[in-house]
């Protein structure tokens, strides 16, 4: 105990003192902690859960960063002007221009810094932006996939890494790079040999399999968080697990630390240079969800269950402004019993021989749209005569035999009886479409008409109603062997199937208002000194949009990196250096 602090009139002893206290251990939090440590600060990370990594570790781990060095090296064409046009057309005036510009300017610098000074490693991919109709959109080079890494490099720390979301961990064993996931989802040529190679490598790794059923090779969010953790260990930065932040400590107008619950007692941590809130959104706080998000809602977030909105509550308690609280990174998803989070439907909707209908048996969207747009459309289209919650993903036997959905690996319909019980419980099936209409309780005539029109359009290759398959993104997860439109195929071959889908999310993305340096602002627009927020704890720099894969982790890491420089007084200096260089 070193000194007395003051929190809204209450005295409390300081038990621990550091330069920077980082709350949460997702990608933004650990990027900020690592950067601060590299820049010479004494850093402590506190994490509420028993494992580090948060939703970031469970995710695909991709970052959306225009104009990176790697993209340039690989020959993708982009320019700051194109990136600016694209972002501006999506974000409009919903986010201050200097914050958007800070992202576009600093994200490639953050990536270059992390790749040069830490174990973080990314590959720019041929992955299209999500809104290809907007000016400046690109068919590749902005989404970056984490380079795989072997789990044993983490030693005993691997056991404390948040595992991938069940969706990301096929058979509970393997995860994929983005390129591999595309091959698998679309069952393109090369998918089977690749799978055979992965399985052979896995089976041969007997020593590792005796320790865990999971593959030694980590990809996606697990690879990213493993890389961050390796570097943090080298910097000697501790992560206190099972240590929730309870509240912020304020002295006058400044945040000087936080109270955390650690080792069975409340500990006051003084942070000389700043408290960084990287503690996620209010994904699993049902009260906050019902208060702020569109109705209906429920436990519909695929984020980790420990994300319950502490940043929002603690920030509001010290006068922070908030914004966009009705907003989330949306995705259609479905629920399996015994899983604590929904399974997003990222890729399955754009495959042929399938469509989505509302409870009136009618299509209401371009099923191949990005998961964010599709999730939002489910809400927007929900009406008294045409409910969309749930909607139904409908597919035929051809789809079933070719592609993966949830726990269903491609297989003949006769194999359905061997499906895991959780999958069988949600799957509806009938030998005829009319029978399926009865199974899912939608008007028979309407469903038959919808499928008939869809089938006729599929044969011409043009979706006159929703333009499915017209953008490069629509066709990214499509089956190129299907012509003339690889996202459209008629549903002709029974049995027919349906899965109920809901407007789920990957995390909420409204929250504390921050400036271009990640500083939290109060309700008068003034900086609250000593307090920073990024990731889903802050109101997103992307406003209502989702420009491309990685648009949540890219900003989380970038603003975490900026915050570290700013809190250590190195941000203005970086700014000056840039101006000098520009002159
Ligand atoms: P998190 O990574 O969730 O970290 C927050 C941490 O704070 C958690 O560990 C939590 O336990 C901790 N915490 C909460 N409360 C407290 C407290 N009181 N005290 C201390 N700690 C606390 N986005 C992309 O950009 N690219 C992708 O490829 C991608 N793929 C995805 C795939 C899936 C299956 C899912 C579910 C999401 C995906 N997302 C992706 C979304 C992305 O993962 C999240 O938006 C992002 O991880 C949020 O980061 P964060 O740092 O804000 O929160």
PDB file of C-alpha atoms and ligand atoms in Angstrom, residues 23-28 46-49 53-56 58-62 165 167-168 243-245 278-280 302-304 306-307 310 329 344 346 506 535-537 546 550-553, ligand 1:
ATOM      1  CA  UNK A  23      -8.312  -3.729 -19.117  1.00  0.00           C
ATOM      2  CA  UNK A  24      -9.126  -6.800 -21.218  1.00  0.00           C
ATOM      3  CA  UNK A  25      -6.847  -9.026 -23.267  1.00  0.00           C
ATOM      4  CA  UNK A  26      -8.299  -8.978 -26.804  1.00  0.00           C
ATOM      5  CA  UNK A  27      -6.282  -7.907 -29.829  1.00  0.00           C
ATOM      6  CA  UNK A  28      -6.608  -4.153 -29.185  1.00  0.00           C
ATOM      7  CA  UNK A  46      -6.121  -7.372 -16.180  1.00  0.00           C
ATOM      8  CA  UNK A  47      -8.512  -9.898 -17.702  1.00  0.00           C
ATOM      9  CA  UNK A  48     -11.841 -10.909 -16.212  1.00  0.00           C
ATOM     10  CA  UNK A  49     -11.943 -14.388 -17.752  1.00  0.00           C
ATOM     11  CA  UNK A  53      -7.645 -13.365 -25.817  1.00  0.00           C
ATOM     12  CA  UNK A  54     -11.371 -12.551 -25.667  1.00  0.00           C
ATOM     13  CA  UNK A  55     -13.492 -12.704 -28.806  1.00  0.00           C
ATOM     14  CA  UNK A  56     -10.384 -11.664 -30.732  1.00  0.00           C
ATOM     15  CA  UNK A  58     -11.914 -16.890 -30.923  1.00  0.00           C
ATOM     16  CA  UNK A  59     -12.257 -14.999 -34.212  1.00  0.00           C
ATOM     17  CA  UNK A  60     -10.885 -15.186 -37.727  1.00  0.00           C
ATOM     18  CA  UNK A  61      -8.219 -12.677 -36.649  1.00  0.00           C
ATOM     19  CA  UNK A  62      -8.317 -10.806 -39.977  1.00  0.00           C
ATOM     20  CA  UNK A 165     -15.257 -20.124 -31.626  1.00  0.00           C
ATOM     21  CA  UNK A 167     -17.534 -22.423 -35.853  1.00  0.00           C
ATOM     22  CA  UNK A 168     -13.855 -21.732 -36.460  1.00  0.00           C
ATOM     23  CA  UNK A 243      -9.318 -10.231 -12.526  1.00  0.00           C
ATOM     24  CA  UNK A 244     -12.325  -8.098 -13.520  1.00  0.00           C
ATOM     25  CA  UNK A 245     -12.100  -4.331 -13.437  1.00  0.00           C
ATOM     26  CA  UNK A 278     -10.080  -2.806 -24.242  1.00  0.00           C
ATOM     27  CA  UNK A 279     -12.768  -4.754 -22.465  1.00  0.00           C
ATOM     28  CA  UNK A 280     -15.140  -5.429 -25.374  1.00  0.00           C
ATOM     29  CA  UNK A 302     -21.064 -14.763 -30.803  1.00  0.00           C
ATOM     30  CA  UNK A 303     -18.623 -12.741 -28.673  1.00  0.00           C
ATOM     31  CA  UNK A 304     -17.123 -14.269 -25.514  1.00  0.00           C
ATOM     32  CA  UNK A 306     -17.306 -12.346 -20.348  1.00  0.00           C
ATOM     33  CA  UNK A 307     -18.027  -9.225 -22.437  1.00  0.00           C
ATOM     34  CA  UNK A 310     -17.916  -2.755 -18.100  1.00  0.00           C
ATOM     35  CA  UNK A 329     -21.314  -6.116 -35.897  1.00  0.00           C
ATOM     36  CA  UNK A 344     -22.518 -17.097 -37.430  1.00  0.00           C
ATOM     37  CA  UNK A 346     -20.575 -16.190 -42.790  1.00  0.00           C
ATOM     38  CA  UNK A 506     -20.081 -10.662 -33.358  1.00  0.00           C
ATOM     39  CA  UNK A 535     -12.149  -2.089 -29.828  1.00  0.00           C
ATOM     40  CA  UNK A 536     -15.801  -2.709 -29.020  1.00  0.00           C
ATOM     41  CA  UNK A 537     -15.498  -0.682 -25.811  1.00  0.00           C
ATOM     42  CA  UNK A 546     -18.516  -2.950 -42.190  1.00  0.00           C
ATOM     43  CA  UNK A 550     -11.106  -7.363 -40.459  1.00  0.00           C
ATOM     44  CA  UNK A 551     -12.910  -4.049 -40.004  1.00  0.00           C
ATOM     45  CA  UNK A 552     -13.330  -4.646 -36.275  1.00  0.00           C
ATOM     46  CA  UNK A 553      -9.866  -5.921 -35.314  1.00  0.00           C
TER      47      UNK A 553
HETATM   48  P1  LIG B   1     -12.463  -8.862 -27.044  1.00  0.00           P
HETATM   49  O1  LIG B   1     -11.500  -9.449 -27.984  1.00  0.00           O
HETATM   50  O2  LIG B   1     -13.678  -9.657 -26.745  1.00  0.00           O
HETATM   51  O3  LIG B   1     -11.690  -8.591 -25.706  1.00  0.00           O
HETATM   52  C1  LIG B   1     -12.349  -8.076 -24.585  1.00  0.00           C
HETATM   53  C2  LIG B   1     -11.792  -8.740 -23.350  1.00  0.00           C
HETATM   54  O4  LIG B   1     -12.135  -7.957 -22.207  1.00  0.00           O
HETATM   55  C3  LIG B   1     -12.340 -10.131 -23.108  1.00  0.00           C
HETATM   56  O5  LIG B   1     -11.276 -11.042 -22.938  1.00  0.00           O
HETATM   57  C4  LIG B   1     -13.143  -9.979 -21.826  1.00  0.00           C
HETATM   58  O6  LIG B   1     -13.125 -11.123 -20.999  1.00  0.00           O
HETATM   59  C5  LIG B   1     -12.435  -8.834 -21.159  1.00  0.00           C
HETATM   60  N1  LIG B   1     -13.249  -8.146 -20.154  1.00  0.00           N
HETATM   61  C6  LIG B   1     -14.576  -7.886 -20.188  1.00  0.00           C
HETATM   62  N2  LIG B   1     -14.953  -7.254 -19.066  1.00  0.00           N
HETATM   63  C7  LIG B   1     -13.834  -7.111 -18.312  1.00  0.00           C
HETATM   64  C8  LIG B   1     -13.585  -6.550 -17.038  1.00  0.00           C
HETATM   65  N3  LIG B   1     -14.547  -6.042 -16.263  1.00  0.00           N
HETATM   66  N4  LIG B   1     -12.308  -6.552 -16.560  1.00  0.00           N
HETATM   67  C9  LIG B   1     -11.298  -7.124 -17.293  1.00  0.00           C
HETATM   68  N5  LIG B   1     -11.493  -7.680 -18.493  1.00  0.00           N
HETATM   69  C10 LIG B   1     -12.745  -7.662 -19.004  1.00  0.00           C
HETATM   70  N6  LIG B   1     -13.388  -9.323 -36.513  1.00  0.00           N
HETATM   71  C11 LIG B   1     -12.412  -9.015 -37.416  1.00  0.00           C
HETATM   72  O7  LIG B   1     -12.032  -7.847 -37.533  1.00  0.00           O
HETATM   73  N7  LIG B   1     -11.836  -9.984 -38.181  1.00  0.00           N
HETATM   74  C12 LIG B   1     -12.245 -11.289 -38.134  1.00  0.00           C
HETATM   75  O8  LIG B   1     -11.671 -12.140 -38.825  1.00  0.00           O
HETATM   76  C13 LIG B   1     -13.307 -11.625 -37.241  1.00  0.00           C
HETATM   77  N8  LIG B   1     -13.771 -12.881 -37.176  1.00  0.00           N
HETATM   78  C14 LIG B   1     -14.709 -13.206 -36.232  1.00  0.00           C
HETATM   79  C15 LIG B   1     -15.124 -14.535 -36.128  1.00  0.00           C
HETATM   80  C16 LIG B   1     -16.007 -14.894 -35.119  1.00  0.00           C
HETATM   81  C17 LIG B   1     -16.473 -16.326 -35.024  1.00  0.00           C
HETATM   82  C18 LIG B   1     -16.446 -13.924 -34.185  1.00  0.00           C
HETATM   83  C19 LIG B   1     -17.349 -14.299 -33.059  1.00  0.00           C
HETATM   84  C20 LIG B   1     -16.040 -12.595 -34.303  1.00  0.00           C
HETATM   85  C21 LIG B   1     -15.191 -12.220 -35.326  1.00  0.00           C
HETATM   86  N9  LIG B   1     -14.765 -10.900 -35.469  1.00  0.00           N
HETATM   87  C22 LIG B   1     -13.817 -10.592 -36.398  1.00  0.00           C
HETATM   88  C23 LIG B   1     -15.217  -9.843 -34.537  1.00  0.00           C
HETATM   89  C24 LIG B   1     -14.096  -9.549 -33.535  1.00  0.00           C
HETATM   90  O9  LIG B   1     -13.573 -10.763 -33.043  1.00  0.00           O
HETATM   91  C25 LIG B   1     -14.543  -8.682 -32.348  1.00  0.00           C
HETATM   92  O10 LIG B   1     -15.240  -7.568 -32.819  1.00  0.00           O
HETATM   93  C26 LIG B   1     -13.286  -8.223 -31.608  1.00  0.00           C
HETATM   94  O11 LIG B   1     -12.564  -9.348 -31.153  1.00  0.00           O
HETATM   95  C27 LIG B   1     -13.596  -7.332 -30.430  1.00  0.00           C
HETATM   96  O12 LIG B   1     -12.366  -7.027 -29.840  1.00  0.00           O
HETATM   97  P2  LIG B   1     -12.291  -6.353 -28.417  1.00  0.00           P
HETATM   98  O13 LIG B   1     -10.838  -6.201 -28.116  1.00  0.00           O
HETATM   99  O14 LIG B   1     -13.129  -5.151 -28.378  1.00  0.00           O
HETATM  100  O15 LIG B   1     -12.946  -7.419 -27.474  1.00  0.00           O
END
